[in-house]
Amino acid sequence: MPELPEVETVRRSLLPVVLHKPIEAVHIHYPRLLHNRSVGEFQELVVNNQFLDLTRRGKYLIFSLEGDLELVAHLRMTGRLIYYSDASIPLAKHTSAVFDFGAEGALRFEDVRKFGTLDLVPKGKYEEVRGLYTLGVEPLSAEFTLDHFQDLLAGRSTKIKGLLLDQTKIAGLGNIYVDESLFEAGIHPERPAGSLSKAESKRLHRAIREVLELAIANQGTTLRDYRTGFGQEGSFQNRLQIYGKKGKACPRCGADLEHKKVAGRTSHFCPACQRELI
Ligand SMILES: [Zn+2]
């Protein structure tokens, strides 16, 4: 699933090409993509409108429209938002929606598994999009201070892996970047969040930001489906330290990397560099 670095890369790639272009037509090939509107209603509100801005919260993309509405997109498992400069290029097989800018190209939502969503909501009113409404702190923002992070961990018996995946605590982290950050900080995924020392939480706080920034600089991780807004693969899969590398040598100490289910997700770690508390 695309995580913060992938969604941010899509945002940055689309930003220069989809704003201020009149939307001449909207084609919906998979109506269930529209959570809260009928196809007719959606088309009526979006055709002849234009995107004025594109922002991100967690794994959500928010297209601001002229007037009082925003279009909220979530890519879920396999969704892609790709800009085509030539709108006559044949549609990919799993195209769910097309925003047609006429001679200025088109923005297409392609989604093999079809879990992606598009919601039209009044600006800033996210009650209808529950996952967006309840999002926690943005980890690359100024609000994500070490104090804030230590407050999130204090006194909690939840496993640190589960806490970092919880979107209502920190927005945008998923399985890949949680595993990479915990490795970077030398912390076992099953450690109770409240058991981390000050030094450990400081290392982890720094690791989360560094790993996310490096992943964005590398246009995200393409293991299978993810593409940028121009349909290109990311390259952070070549920089992963431990994710998906069970049985390979730890890049730091050479021990065999392991994985196990933690918080319902397959979690990769080095048993030597990331010790459980005894
Ligand atoms: Zn190691």
mmCIF file of C-alpha atoms and ligand atoms in Angstrom:
data_model
loop_
_atom_site.group_PDB
_atom_site.id
_atom_site.type_symbol
_atom_site.label_atom_id
_atom_site.label_comp_id
_atom_site.label_asym_id
_atom_site.label_seq_id
_atom_site.Cartn_x
_atom_site.Cartn_y
_atom_site.Cartn_z
ATOM 1 C CA MET A 1 0.000 0.000 0.000
ATOM 2 C CA PRO A 2 1.311 3.475 -0.770
ATOM 3 C CA GLU A 3 2.494 5.146 2.451
ATOM 4 C CA LEU A 4 3.373 8.764 3.185
ATOM 5 C CA PRO A 5 6.462 8.946 0.887
ATOM 6 C CA GLU A 6 4.597 7.437 -2.072
ATOM 7 C CA VAL A 7 1.519 9.660 -1.642
ATOM 8 C CA GLU A 8 3.727 12.727 -1.171
ATOM 9 C CA THR A 9 5.628 11.803 -4.362
ATOM 10 C CA VAL A 10 2.345 11.521 -6.276
ATOM 11 C CA ARG A 11 1.354 14.943 -4.918
ATOM 12 C CA ARG A 12 4.634 16.566 -5.931
ATOM 13 C CA SER A 13 4.577 15.027 -9.401
ATOM 14 C CA LEU A 14 0.958 16.045 -10.091
ATOM 15 C CA LEU A 15 1.193 19.543 -8.629
ATOM 16 C CA PRO A 16 2.761 21.212 -11.716
ATOM 17 C CA VAL A 17 0.443 19.513 -14.223
ATOM 18 C CA VAL A 18 -3.131 19.276 -12.884
ATOM 19 C CA LEU A 19 -3.864 22.716 -11.387
ATOM 20 C CA HIS A 20 -5.838 25.488 -13.108
ATOM 21 C CA LYS A 21 -6.933 23.322 -16.030
ATOM 22 C CA PRO A 22 -10.687 23.319 -16.718
ATOM 23 C CA ILE A 23 -12.076 19.801 -16.241
ATOM 24 C CA GLU A 24 -13.984 19.293 -19.492
ATOM 25 C CA ALA A 25 -15.388 15.860 -18.671
ATOM 26 C CA VAL A 26 -15.365 13.248 -15.901
ATOM 27 C CA HIS A 27 -15.727 9.560 -16.737
ATOM 28 C CA ILE A 28 -16.454 7.143 -13.923
ATOM 29 C CA HIS A 29 -15.796 3.531 -14.923
ATOM 30 C CA TYR A 30 -16.140 2.129 -11.405
ATOM 31 C CA PRO A 31 -18.971 3.965 -9.585
ATOM 32 C CA ARG A 32 -18.229 2.414 -6.155
ATOM 33 C CA LEU A 33 -15.038 4.481 -6.125
ATOM 34 C CA LEU A 34 -17.294 7.432 -5.252
ATOM 35 C CA HIS A 35 -18.105 6.917 -1.617
ATOM 36 C CA ASN A 36 -20.719 9.547 -1.031
ATOM 37 C CA ARG A 37 -22.061 10.694 -4.433
ATOM 38 C CA SER A 38 -23.864 9.280 -7.439
ATOM 39 C CA VAL A 39 -22.011 9.443 -10.749
ATOM 40 C CA GLY A 40 -24.410 12.121 -12.034
ATOM 41 C CA GLU A 41 -24.046 14.272 -8.943
ATOM 42 C CA PHE A 42 -20.268 13.910 -8.997
ATOM 43 C CA GLN A 43 -20.048 14.908 -12.659
ATOM 44 C CA GLU A 44 -22.343 17.889 -12.141
ATOM 45 C CA LEU A 45 -20.127 19.221 -9.332
ATOM 46 C CA VAL A 46 -16.740 18.592 -10.979
ATOM 47 C CA VAL A 47 -17.212 19.193 -14.726
ATOM 48 C CA ASN A 48 -16.264 22.777 -15.686
ATOM 49 C CA ASN A 49 -14.551 23.166 -12.331
ATOM 50 C CA GLN A 50 -10.751 23.097 -11.828
ATOM 51 C CA PHE A 51 -8.227 22.000 -9.216
ATOM 52 C CA LEU A 52 -6.769 25.006 -7.405
ATOM 53 C CA ASP A 53 -4.427 23.201 -5.036
ATOM 54 C CA LEU A 54 -3.265 19.715 -4.083
ATOM 55 C CA THR A 55 -2.283 18.928 -0.503
ATOM 56 C CA ARG A 56 -1.691 15.764 1.512
ATOM 57 C CA ARG A 57 -2.701 14.547 4.990
ATOM 58 C CA GLY A 58 -1.356 11.124 5.965
ATOM 59 C CA LYS A 59 -2.088 8.877 2.997
ATOM 60 C CA TYR A 60 -4.895 11.140 1.678
ATOM 61 C CA LEU A 61 -4.597 13.515 -1.276
ATOM 62 C CA ILE A 62 -6.830 16.592 -1.134
ATOM 63 C CA PHE A 63 -7.663 18.417 -4.378
ATOM 64 C CA SER A 64 -9.151 21.824 -3.683
ATOM 65 C CA LEU A 65 -11.808 22.807 -6.228
ATOM 66 C CA GLU A 66 -13.144 26.215 -7.202
ATOM 67 C CA GLY A 67 -16.102 26.897 -4.925
ATOM 68 C CA ASP A 68 -16.567 25.235 -1.554
ATOM 69 C CA LEU A 69 -15.700 21.608 -2.285
ATOM 70 C CA GLU A 70 -12.609 19.428 -2.012
ATOM 71 C CA LEU A 71 -11.968 16.090 -3.652
ATOM 72 C CA VAL A 72 -10.373 13.630 -1.231
ATOM 73 C CA ALA A 73 -8.544 10.655 -2.780
ATOM 74 C CA HIS A 74 -7.146 7.556 -1.087
ATOM 75 C CA LEU A 75 -5.139 5.054 -3.148
ATOM 76 C CA ARG A 76 -5.584 2.146 -0.661
ATOM 77 C CA MET A 77 -3.854 -1.035 -1.891
ATOM 78 C CA THR A 78 -3.148 -0.547 -5.583
ATOM 79 C CA GLY A 79 -4.530 2.833 -6.645
ATOM 80 C CA ARG A 80 -2.557 5.113 -8.962
ATOM 81 C CA LEU A 81 -3.260 8.712 -9.934
ATOM 82 C CA ILE A 82 -1.442 9.327 -13.184
ATOM 83 C CA TYR A 83 -1.326 12.372 -15.450
ATOM 84 C CA TYR A 84 -1.343 11.752 -19.195
ATOM 85 C CA SER A 85 -0.364 14.734 -21.339
ATOM 86 C CA ASP A 86 -2.146 13.099 -24.273
ATOM 87 C CA ALA A 87 -5.752 12.253 -23.372
ATOM 88 C CA SER A 88 -6.067 10.011 -26.448
ATOM 89 C CA ILE A 89 -3.676 7.373 -25.026
ATOM 90 C CA PRO A 90 -5.835 4.226 -24.584
ATOM 91 C CA LEU A 91 -7.116 3.643 -21.052
ATOM 92 C CA ALA A 92 -5.269 1.136 -18.899
ATOM 93 C CA LYS A 93 -7.342 -1.979 -18.141
ATOM 94 C CA HIS A 94 -8.161 -1.062 -14.535
ATOM 95 C CA THR A 95 -9.026 2.619 -14.984
ATOM 96 C CA SER A 96 -11.679 3.626 -12.438
ATOM 97 C CA ALA A 97 -12.043 7.333 -13.230
ATOM 98 C CA VAL A 98 -10.819 9.975 -15.690
ATOM 99 C CA PHE A 99 -10.649 13.751 -15.246
ATOM 100 C CA ASP A 100 -10.371 15.024 -18.800
ATOM 101 C CA PHE A 101 -8.640 18.376 -19.380
ATOM 102 C CA GLY A 102 -9.193 18.181 -23.154
ATOM 103 C CA ALA A 103 -6.101 19.404 -25.041
ATOM 104 C CA GLU A 104 -4.329 19.773 -21.666
ATOM 105 C CA GLY A 105 -4.312 16.034 -21.014
ATOM 106 C CA ALA A 106 -6.064 13.952 -18.352
ATOM 107 C CA LEU A 107 -5.738 12.692 -14.793
ATOM 108 C CA ARG A 108 -6.633 9.031 -14.461
ATOM 109 C CA PHE A 109 -7.326 6.918 -11.385
ATOM 110 C CA GLU A 110 -6.159 3.354 -12.076
ATOM 111 C CA ASP A 111 -6.756 0.655 -9.501
ATOM 112 C CA VAL A 112 -6.357 -3.115 -9.945
ATOM 113 C CA ARG A 113 -7.867 -4.116 -6.574
ATOM 114 C CA LYS A 114 -10.489 -1.327 -6.597
ATOM 115 C CA PHE A 115 -10.254 -0.339 -2.921
ATOM 116 C CA GLY A 116 -9.328 3.278 -3.738
ATOM 117 C CA THR A 117 -11.826 6.039 -2.995
ATOM 118 C CA LEU A 118 -12.836 9.530 -4.126
ATOM 119 C CA ASP A 119 -14.964 11.674 -1.803
ATOM 120 C CA LEU A 120 -16.340 15.147 -2.486
ATOM 121 C CA VAL A 121 -16.633 17.070 0.772
ATOM 122 C CA PRO A 122 -17.158 20.692 1.840
ATOM 123 C CA LYS A 123 -13.746 22.344 2.320
ATOM 124 C CA GLY A 124 -12.123 21.358 5.593
ATOM 125 C CA LYS A 125 -15.158 19.311 6.709
ATOM 126 C CA TYR A 126 -13.799 15.819 6.983
ATOM 127 C CA GLU A 127 -16.399 14.224 9.270
ATOM 128 C CA GLU A 128 -17.662 12.219 6.269
ATOM 129 C CA VAL A 129 -14.184 10.772 5.663
ATOM 130 C CA ARG A 130 -13.600 9.140 8.987
ATOM 131 C CA GLY A 131 -9.999 8.041 8.410
ATOM 132 C CA LEU A 132 -9.041 11.602 7.478
ATOM 133 C CA TYR A 133 -11.005 13.217 10.288
ATOM 134 C CA THR A 134 -9.266 11.159 12.971
ATOM 135 C CA LEU A 135 -5.679 11.423 11.667
ATOM 136 C CA GLY A 136 -2.887 12.030 14.157
ATOM 137 C CA VAL A 137 0.150 14.275 13.827
ATOM 138 C CA GLU A 138 1.939 14.693 10.482
ATOM 139 C CA PRO A 139 5.422 13.220 11.108
ATOM 140 C CA LEU A 140 7.312 15.666 8.878
ATOM 141 C CA SER A 141 5.555 18.720 10.324
ATOM 142 C CA ALA A 142 6.845 21.083 12.995
ATOM 143 C CA GLU A 143 4.152 19.729 15.367
ATOM 144 C CA PHE A 144 5.868 16.336 15.493
ATOM 145 C CA THR A 145 8.339 17.336 18.174
ATOM 146 C CA LEU A 146 10.277 14.921 20.357
ATOM 147 C CA ASP A 147 8.043 15.978 23.287
ATOM 148 C CA HIS A 148 4.908 15.174 21.296
ATOM 149 C CA PHE A 149 6.331 11.767 20.343
ATOM 150 C CA GLN A 150 7.361 10.936 23.902
ATOM 151 C CA ASP A 151 3.855 11.896 25.107
ATOM 152 C CA LEU A 152 2.367 9.457 22.573
ATOM 153 C CA LEU A 153 4.518 6.627 23.951
ATOM 154 C CA ALA A 154 4.346 7.406 27.675
ATOM 155 C CA GLY A 155 2.669 4.754 29.797
ATOM 156 C CA ARG A 156 1.420 2.692 26.852
ATOM 157 C CA SER A 157 1.647 -1.084 26.832
ATOM 158 C CA THR A 158 0.796 -1.272 23.086
ATOM 159 C CA LYS A 159 3.615 -2.776 21.027
ATOM 160 C CA ILE A 160 5.631 0.012 19.413
ATOM 161 C CA LYS A 161 4.969 -1.456 15.960
ATOM 162 C CA GLY A 162 1.201 -1.226 16.496
ATOM 163 C CA LEU A 163 1.410 2.294 17.867
ATOM 164 C CA LEU A 164 3.422 3.548 14.883
ATOM 165 C CA LEU A 165 0.915 1.986 12.462
ATOM 166 C CA ASP A 166 -2.021 3.653 14.253
ATOM 167 C CA GLN A 167 -3.057 6.502 11.915
ATOM 168 C CA THR A 168 -4.859 8.307 14.749
ATOM 169 C CA LYS A 169 -1.498 8.720 16.534
ATOM 170 C CA ILE A 170 0.898 9.444 13.644
ATOM 171 C CA ALA A 171 -0.365 9.954 10.072
ATOM 172 C CA GLY A 172 1.016 8.183 7.033
ATOM 173 C CA LEU A 173 3.306 5.440 8.348
ATOM 174 C CA GLY A 174 2.722 1.897 7.077
ATOM 175 C CA ASN A 175 4.449 -1.460 7.309
ATOM 176 C CA ILE A 176 7.556 -0.656 5.247
ATOM 177 C CA TYR A 177 8.558 2.608 6.909
ATOM 178 C CA VAL A 178 7.732 1.433 10.432
ATOM 179 C CA ASP A 179 10.028 -1.591 9.990
ATOM 180 C CA GLU A 180 12.798 0.516 8.470
ATOM 181 C CA SER A 181 12.531 3.172 11.208
ATOM 182 C CA LEU A 182 12.584 0.608 14.041
ATOM 183 C CA PHE A 183 15.668 -1.008 12.517
ATOM 184 C CA GLU A 184 17.367 2.363 12.109
ATOM 185 C CA ALA A 185 16.706 3.098 15.796
ATOM 186 C CA GLY A 186 17.641 -0.445 16.973
ATOM 187 C CA ILE A 187 14.252 -1.134 18.596
ATOM 188 C CA HIS A 188 12.399 -4.465 18.546
ATOM 189 C CA PRO A 189 8.870 -4.152 17.038
ATOM 190 C CA GLU A 190 7.279 -5.929 20.033
ATOM 191 C CA ARG A 191 8.653 -3.582 22.685
ATOM 192 C CA PRO A 192 5.834 -1.974 24.684
ATOM 193 C CA ALA A 193 5.711 1.663 23.541
ATOM 194 C CA GLY A 194 5.994 2.933 27.121
ATOM 195 C CA SER A 195 9.146 0.866 27.782
ATOM 196 C CA LEU A 196 11.375 2.912 25.475
ATOM 197 C CA SER A 197 14.041 4.940 27.251
ATOM 198 C CA LYS A 198 14.407 8.659 26.513
ATOM 199 C CA ALA A 199 17.446 7.880 24.358
ATOM 200 C CA GLU A 200 15.548 5.202 22.430
ATOM 201 C CA SER A 201 12.509 7.381 21.750
ATOM 202 C CA LYS A 202 14.840 10.150 20.612
ATOM 203 C CA ARG A 203 16.584 7.774 18.197
ATOM 204 C CA LEU A 204 13.240 6.517 16.890
ATOM 205 C CA HIS A 205 11.822 10.022 16.457
ATOM 206 C CA ARG A 206 14.847 11.000 14.388
ATOM 207 C CA ALA A 207 14.782 7.706 12.433
ATOM 208 C CA ILE A 208 11.128 8.152 11.410
ATOM 209 C CA ARG A 209 11.821 11.576 9.938
ATOM 210 C CA GLU A 210 15.071 10.557 8.260
ATOM 211 C CA VAL A 211 13.622 7.404 6.710
ATOM 212 C CA LEU A 212 10.551 9.257 5.382
ATOM 213 C CA GLU A 213 12.633 12.091 3.949
ATOM 214 C CA LEU A 214 15.075 9.728 2.270
ATOM 215 C CA ALA A 215 12.176 7.727 0.815
ATOM 216 C CA ILE A 216 10.579 10.898 -0.596
ATOM 217 C CA ALA A 217 13.942 11.918 -2.079
ATOM 218 C CA ASN A 218 13.937 8.510 -3.806
ATOM 219 C CA GLN A 219 10.332 8.910 -5.065
ATOM 220 C CA GLY A 220 9.008 6.168 -2.769
ATOM 221 C CA THR A 221 9.152 2.378 -2.848
ATOM 222 C CA THR A 222 7.832 0.375 -5.810
ATOM 223 C CA LEU A 223 7.490 -3.282 -4.871
ATOM 224 C CA ARG A 224 4.677 -3.903 -7.337
ATOM 225 C CA ASP A 225 1.848 -1.461 -8.051
ATOM 226 C CA TYR A 226 2.926 1.964 -6.882
ATOM 227 C CA ARG A 227 3.808 4.590 -9.519
ATOM 228 C CA THR A 228 4.444 8.337 -9.355
ATOM 229 C CA GLY A 229 1.998 10.817 -10.904
ATOM 230 C CA PHE A 230 3.898 10.360 -14.177
ATOM 231 C CA GLY A 231 3.599 6.571 -14.112
ATOM 232 C CA GLN A 232 7.209 5.964 -13.079
ATOM 233 C CA GLU A 233 8.538 3.571 -10.439
ATOM 234 C CA GLY A 234 10.123 4.863 -7.249
ATOM 235 C CA SER A 235 13.639 3.759 -6.305
ATOM 236 C CA PHE A 236 13.642 3.447 -2.505
ATOM 237 C CA GLN A 237 13.161 -0.343 -2.867
ATOM 238 C CA ASN A 238 16.892 -0.344 -3.708
ATOM 239 C CA ARG A 239 17.692 1.427 -0.419
ATOM 240 C CA LEU A 240 15.600 -0.718 1.951
ATOM 241 C CA GLN A 241 17.694 -2.083 4.829
ATOM 242 C CA ILE A 242 15.538 -4.927 6.130
ATOM 243 C CA TYR A 243 11.995 -4.818 4.739
ATOM 244 C CA GLY A 244 11.268 -8.018 2.772
ATOM 245 C CA LYS A 245 14.754 -9.393 3.515
ATOM 246 C CA LYS A 246 14.086 -12.325 5.865
ATOM 247 C CA GLY A 247 17.051 -14.736 5.857
ATOM 248 C CA LYS A 248 19.435 -12.162 4.381
ATOM 249 C CA ALA A 249 22.347 -10.722 6.353
ATOM 250 C CA CYS A 250 21.715 -7.683 8.553
ATOM 251 C CA PRO A 251 23.462 -4.739 6.839
ATOM 252 C CA ARG A 252 24.768 -3.610 10.230
ATOM 253 C CA CYS A 253 25.902 -6.791 12.036
ATOM 254 C CA GLY A 254 25.589 -9.658 9.537
ATOM 255 C CA ALA A 255 23.099 -11.729 11.584
ATOM 256 C CA ASP A 256 20.234 -13.429 9.728
ATOM 257 C CA LEU A 257 17.232 -11.093 9.468
ATOM 258 C CA GLU A 258 13.927 -12.474 10.720
ATOM 259 C CA HIS A 259 10.264 -11.695 10.426
ATOM 260 C CA LYS A 260 7.185 -12.395 12.522
ATOM 261 C CA LYS A 261 3.596 -11.183 12.807
ATOM 262 C CA VAL A 262 3.339 -8.170 15.083
ATOM 263 C CA ALA A 263 0.159 -6.080 15.359
ATOM 264 C CA GLY A 264 -1.287 -8.203 12.534
ATOM 265 C CA ARG A 265 1.482 -7.313 10.091
ATOM 266 C CA THR A 266 4.580 -9.203 8.940
ATOM 267 C CA SER A 267 7.392 -7.382 10.683
ATOM 268 C CA HIS A 268 11.057 -7.525 9.700
ATOM 269 C CA PHE A 269 13.844 -7.077 12.215
ATOM 270 C CA CYS A 270 17.389 -8.044 13.151
ATOM 271 C CA PRO A 271 17.372 -10.245 16.283
ATOM 272 C CA ALA A 272 20.830 -8.945 17.261
ATOM 273 C CA CYS A 273 20.441 -5.187 16.603
ATOM 274 C CA GLN A 274 16.838 -4.997 17.829
ATOM 275 C CA ARG A 275 16.628 -6.921 21.090
ATOM 276 C CA GLU A 276 13.498 -7.695 23.069
ATOM 277 C CA LEU A 277 13.556 -6.658 26.727
ATOM 278 C CA ILE A 278 14.310 -9.605 28.984
HETATM 279 ZN ZN ZN B 1 21.887 -6.619 13.001
#
